[in-house]
mmCIF file of C-alpha atoms in Angstrom:
data_model
loop_
_atom_site.group_PDB
_atom_site.id
_atom_site.type_symbol
_atom_site.label_atom_id
_atom_site.label_comp_id
_atom_site.label_asym_id
_atom_site.label_seq_id
_atom_site.Cartn_x
_atom_site.Cartn_y
_atom_site.Cartn_z
ATOM 1 C CA MET E 1 -51.600 -105.909 -16.807
ATOM 2 C CA HIS E 2 -48.687 -108.251 -17.177
ATOM 3 C CA THR E 3 -45.549 -107.612 -15.616
ATOM 4 C CA THR E 4 -42.256 -109.301 -15.976
ATOM 5 C CA ARG E 5 -40.014 -110.725 -13.628
ATOM 6 C CA SER E 6 -37.210 -108.324 -14.149
ATOM 7 C CA ALA E 7 -39.714 -105.188 -13.739
ATOM 8 C CA ARG E 8 -41.053 -106.702 -10.589
ATOM 9 C CA THR E 9 -37.496 -107.142 -9.251
ATOM 10 C CA ARG E 10 -36.628 -103.820 -10.438
ATOM 11 C CA GLY E 11 -39.501 -102.257 -8.452
ATOM 12 C CA THR E 12 -38.742 -104.164 -5.485
ATOM 13 C CA ARG E 13 -34.990 -102.885 -5.596
ATOM 14 C CA ILE E 14 -36.452 -99.271 -5.997
ATOM 15 C CA LEU E 15 -38.778 -99.613 -3.016
ATOM 16 C CA GLY E 16 -35.911 -100.933 -0.877
ATOM 17 C CA MET E 17 -33.583 -97.753 -1.688
ATOM 18 C CA LEU E 18 -36.453 -95.683 -0.906
ATOM 19 C CA ALA E 19 -37.067 -97.147 2.418
ATOM 20 C CA ALA E 20 -33.253 -97.040 3.201
ATOM 21 C CA ALA E 21 -33.438 -93.512 2.397
ATOM 22 C CA VAL E 22 -36.006 -92.530 4.761
ATOM 23 C CA THR E 23 -34.658 -94.201 7.751
ATOM 24 C CA CYS E 24 -33.413 -91.323 9.519
ATOM 25 C CA ALA E 25 -35.755 -88.186 10.906
ATOM 26 C CA ALA E 26 -34.460 -85.052 12.752
ATOM 27 C CA ILE E 27 -36.770 -83.370 14.925
ATOM 28 C CA ALA E 28 -35.720 -79.748 16.436
ATOM 29 C CA THR E 29 -37.170 -78.992 19.471
ATOM 30 C CA PRO E 30 -34.941 -76.069 21.114
ATOM 31 C CA ALA E 31 -36.014 -74.839 24.603
ATOM 32 C CA ALA E 32 -36.280 -71.180 25.170
ATOM 33 C CA GLY E 33 -32.575 -69.787 25.376
ATOM 34 C CA ALA E 34 -30.767 -73.301 25.065
ATOM 35 C CA GLN E 35 -29.578 -75.251 21.975
ATOM 36 C CA SER E 36 -31.354 -78.752 21.972
ATOM 37 C CA VAL E 37 -31.887 -80.984 19.392
ATOM 38 C CA SER E 38 -33.356 -84.537 18.895
ATOM 39 C CA PHE E 39 -32.272 -86.888 16.384
ATOM 40 C CA THR E 40 -33.771 -90.647 15.782
ATOM 41 C CA ILE E 41 -32.521 -93.372 13.242
ATOM 42 C CA GLY E 42 -34.287 -96.716 12.477
ATOM 43 C CA GLY E 43 -32.988 -100.149 12.149
ATOM 44 C CA PRO E 44 -33.071 -103.607 13.678
ATOM 45 C CA ALA E 45 -31.863 -104.103 17.377
ATOM 46 C CA PRO E 46 -28.355 -105.747 16.954
ATOM 47 C CA CYS E 47 -28.350 -107.097 20.404
ATOM 48 C CA GLU E 48 -30.263 -108.573 22.906
ATOM 49 C CA GLN E 49 -29.111 -106.877 26.322
ATOM 50 C CA THR E 50 -26.566 -104.964 27.741
ATOM 51 C CA SER E 51 -24.833 -104.829 31.124
ATOM 52 C CA PRO E 52 -24.071 -101.703 33.320
ATOM 53 C CA ALA E 53 -20.345 -102.271 32.485
ATOM 54 C CA GLN E 54 -21.038 -101.951 28.629
ATOM 55 C CA VAL E 55 -23.229 -98.979 29.367
ATOM 56 C CA GLU E 56 -20.361 -97.312 31.214
ATOM 57 C CA GLN E 57 -17.998 -98.075 28.603
ATOM 58 C CA LEU E 58 -20.471 -96.724 25.869
ATOM 59 C CA ILE E 59 -20.754 -93.348 28.381
ATOM 60 C CA SER E 60 -16.973 -92.938 28.443
ATOM 61 C CA GLU E 61 -16.812 -93.617 24.465
ATOM 62 C CA ILE E 62 -19.111 -90.895 23.994
ATOM 63 C CA HIS E 63 -17.053 -88.458 26.175
ATOM 64 C CA GLU E 64 -14.006 -89.561 24.656
ATOM 65 C CA HIS E 65 -15.219 -89.291 21.109
ATOM 66 C CA THR E 66 -16.819 -85.721 21.626
ATOM 67 C CA ASN E 67 -13.508 -84.403 22.832
ATOM 68 C CA ARG E 68 -11.854 -85.859 19.766
ATOM 69 C CA VAL E 69 -14.182 -83.997 17.348
ATOM 70 C CA ARG E 70 -13.865 -80.948 19.273
ATOM 71 C CA ALA E 71 -10.151 -81.093 19.041
ATOM 72 C CA GLU E 72 -10.366 -81.621 15.288
ATOM 73 C CA ALA E 73 -12.459 -78.278 15.242
ATOM 74 C CA GLY E 74 -9.961 -76.446 17.321
ATOM 75 C CA ALA E 75 -12.357 -76.521 20.538
ATOM 76 C CA PRO E 76 -10.991 -77.206 23.912
ATOM 77 C CA PRO E 77 -11.918 -80.351 25.649
ATOM 78 C CA VAL E 78 -14.918 -80.856 28.020
ATOM 79 C CA ALA E 79 -14.362 -82.380 31.350
ATOM 80 C CA ARG E 80 -16.977 -84.775 32.812
ATOM 81 C CA LEU E 81 -18.752 -83.825 36.100
ATOM 82 C CA ASP E 82 -20.392 -86.601 38.146
ATOM 83 C CA SER E 83 -23.249 -84.119 38.788
ATOM 84 C CA LEU E 84 -23.973 -83.565 35.227
ATOM 85 C CA ASP E 85 -23.744 -87.338 34.414
ATOM 86 C CA ARG E 86 -26.359 -87.926 36.861
ATOM 87 C CA ILE E 87 -28.433 -85.238 35.090
ATOM 88 C CA ALA E 88 -28.013 -86.677 31.720
ATOM 89 C CA GLN E 89 -28.179 -90.412 33.096
ATOM 90 C CA ASN E 90 -31.538 -89.804 35.043
ATOM 91 C CA TRP E 91 -32.957 -88.335 31.618
ATOM 92 C CA SER E 92 -31.984 -91.206 29.326
ATOM 93 C CA THR E 93 -33.418 -93.685 32.027
ATOM 94 C CA ARG E 94 -36.725 -91.994 32.041
ATOM 95 C CA MET E 95 -36.753 -92.006 28.291
ATOM 96 C CA ALA E 96 -35.780 -95.459 28.051
ATOM 97 C CA ASP E 97 -38.615 -96.174 30.928
ATOM 98 C CA GLU E 98 -41.000 -94.432 28.428
ATOM 99 C CA ASP E 99 -39.652 -95.796 25.389
ATOM 100 C CA LYS E 100 -39.801 -92.117 23.973
ATOM 101 C CA MET E 101 -37.280 -89.782 22.998
ATOM 102 C CA TYR E 102 -37.894 -85.919 24.084
ATOM 103 C CA HIS E 103 -36.068 -83.471 25.686
ATOM 104 C CA ASN E 104 -35.895 -82.677 29.647
ATOM 105 C CA PRO E 105 -38.243 -79.937 30.076
ATOM 106 C CA ASP E 106 -36.594 -79.204 33.348
ATOM 107 C CA ILE E 107 -32.943 -79.088 32.511
ATOM 108 C CA ARG E 108 -32.362 -75.288 32.684
ATOM 109 C CA ALA E 109 -33.981 -75.269 36.235
ATOM 110 C CA GLN E 110 -31.632 -78.476 37.035
ATOM 111 C CA VAL E 111 -28.524 -76.638 35.693
ATOM 112 C CA ALA E 112 -29.339 -73.697 37.577
ATOM 113 C CA SER E 113 -30.073 -75.238 40.976
ATOM 114 C CA THR E 114 -27.099 -77.555 40.604
ATOM 115 C CA TYR E 115 -24.418 -74.929 39.585
ATOM 116 C CA GLU E 116 -26.143 -71.864 41.136
ATOM 117 C CA GLY E 117 -24.270 -68.753 40.506
ATOM 118 C CA GLN E 118 -21.659 -70.848 38.601
ATOM 119 C CA TRP E 119 -23.145 -71.288 34.865
ATOM 120 C CA ARG E 120 -23.146 -69.275 32.277
ATOM 121 C CA GLY E 121 -24.903 -71.367 29.611
ATOM 122 C CA TYR E 122 -26.125 -74.868 28.743
ATOM 123 C CA GLY E 123 -27.066 -77.121 25.725
ATOM 124 C CA GLU E 124 -28.618 -80.860 25.542
ATOM 125 C CA ASN E 125 -28.484 -83.425 22.922
ATOM 126 C CA VAL E 126 -30.911 -86.521 22.996
ATOM 127 C CA LEU E 127 -30.783 -89.275 20.628
ATOM 128 C CA GLN E 128 -32.361 -92.687 20.099
ATOM 129 C CA ASN E 129 -30.148 -95.560 18.247
ATOM 130 C CA TRP E 130 -30.132 -99.203 19.158
ATOM 131 C CA CYS E 131 -28.595 -101.674 21.226
ATOM 132 C CA GLY E 132 -25.021 -102.495 20.300
ATOM 133 C CA ALA E 133 -24.403 -98.829 19.121
ATOM 134 C CA ASP E 134 -20.918 -97.529 20.195
ATOM 135 C CA GLY E 135 -19.807 -94.339 21.280
ATOM 136 C CA GLU E 136 -18.322 -93.377 17.859
ATOM 137 C CA GLU E 137 -21.251 -94.255 16.218
ATOM 138 C CA LEU E 138 -23.586 -92.056 18.663
ATOM 139 C CA VAL E 139 -21.364 -89.136 18.243
ATOM 140 C CA THR E 140 -21.097 -89.317 14.365
ATOM 141 C CA GLN E 141 -25.044 -89.498 14.629
ATOM 142 C CA TRP E 142 -25.113 -86.110 16.703
ATOM 143 C CA MET E 143 -22.284 -84.666 14.438
ATOM 144 C CA ASN E 144 -24.604 -85.257 11.550
ATOM 145 C CA SER E 145 -27.290 -83.139 12.590
ATOM 146 C CA LEU E 146 -26.441 -79.308 12.737
ATOM 147 C CA GLY E 147 -27.913 -78.570 16.078
ATOM 148 C CA HIS E 148 -26.006 -81.214 17.902
ATOM 149 C CA ARG E 149 -22.929 -80.442 16.054
ATOM 150 C CA LEU E 150 -23.319 -76.682 17.408
ATOM 151 C CA ASN E 151 -23.432 -77.908 20.975
ATOM 152 C CA MET E 152 -20.722 -80.432 20.718
ATOM 153 C CA LEU E 153 -18.206 -77.865 19.095
ATOM 154 C CA ASN E 154 -19.343 -74.899 21.176
ATOM 155 C CA PRO E 155 -15.954 -73.559 22.282
ATOM 156 C CA LEU E 156 -17.686 -71.868 25.322
ATOM 157 C CA HIS E 157 -18.722 -75.283 26.793
ATOM 158 C CA THR E 158 -16.413 -76.322 29.846
ATOM 159 C CA HIS E 159 -18.061 -79.534 30.874
ATOM 160 C CA LEU E 160 -19.976 -82.617 29.648
ATOM 161 C CA GLY E 161 -22.642 -85.043 31.437
ATOM 162 C CA VAL E 162 -23.467 -88.111 29.419
ATOM 163 C CA GLY E 163 -26.058 -90.611 30.231
ATOM 164 C CA ALA E 164 -27.369 -93.849 28.209
ATOM 165 C CA ALA E 165 -29.974 -96.423 29.096
ATOM 166 C CA LEU E 166 -31.691 -99.326 27.024
ATOM 167 C CA ALA E 167 -35.522 -99.643 26.716
ATOM 168 C CA ASP E 168 -37.242 -103.270 26.744
ATOM 169 C CA SER E 169 -37.542 -102.334 22.913
ATOM 170 C CA ARG E 170 -33.820 -102.639 22.637
ATOM 171 C CA LYS E 171 -33.616 -99.074 21.741
ATOM 172 C CA LEU E 172 -30.949 -97.116 23.239
ATOM 173 C CA TYR E 173 -31.539 -93.527 24.448
ATOM 174 C CA SER E 174 -28.477 -91.164 25.302
ATOM 175 C CA THR E 175 -28.204 -87.619 26.568
ATOM 176 C CA GLN E 176 -25.430 -85.256 26.521
ATOM 177 C CA ASN E 177 -25.671 -82.320 28.663
ATOM 178 C CA PHE E 178 -23.008 -79.381 28.193
ATOM 179 C CA VAL E 179 -22.769 -76.397 30.653
ATOM 180 C CA THR E 180 -20.344 -73.334 30.580
ATOM 181 C CA LEU E 181 -19.211 -72.983 34.190
ATOM 182 C CA ARG E 182 -17.517 -69.776 35.177
#
């Protein structure tokens, strides 16, 4: 069968649009009694590496943008807790080390032991993006998923811990841990 150049070009464009349309995938994996959702997007790695200072800047941006979207929705701000940051950072580092995104199966036990007698609820968001993404992009990525949005905008959450780590593949893994403390 003979195809013209314009038909081949049109077919290539259609395939390109289809490929672009399937670069995002959402996976919901809530733990018993918790709201938790995973979200992954695909694309090329826009940077080669990141420094510890850049990671800390990214974590600060995630916290700032999370409180910005909460304010826009009428929810009170969440305060950062060093202890919750450590839980989130440890989990982000583990995902980066394994180059695999998944939820912390021990998050409930970690929250319960860290805030014994003080907590009433928790939530976890994890995601994978690429080196070079900024905090606003990551918060937008989470906001574009119903489960993530529910965690971020939950007016009962009082505190937030954030972690981020870069895998050798240049994939960026990030975690948000929310708690409701008495």
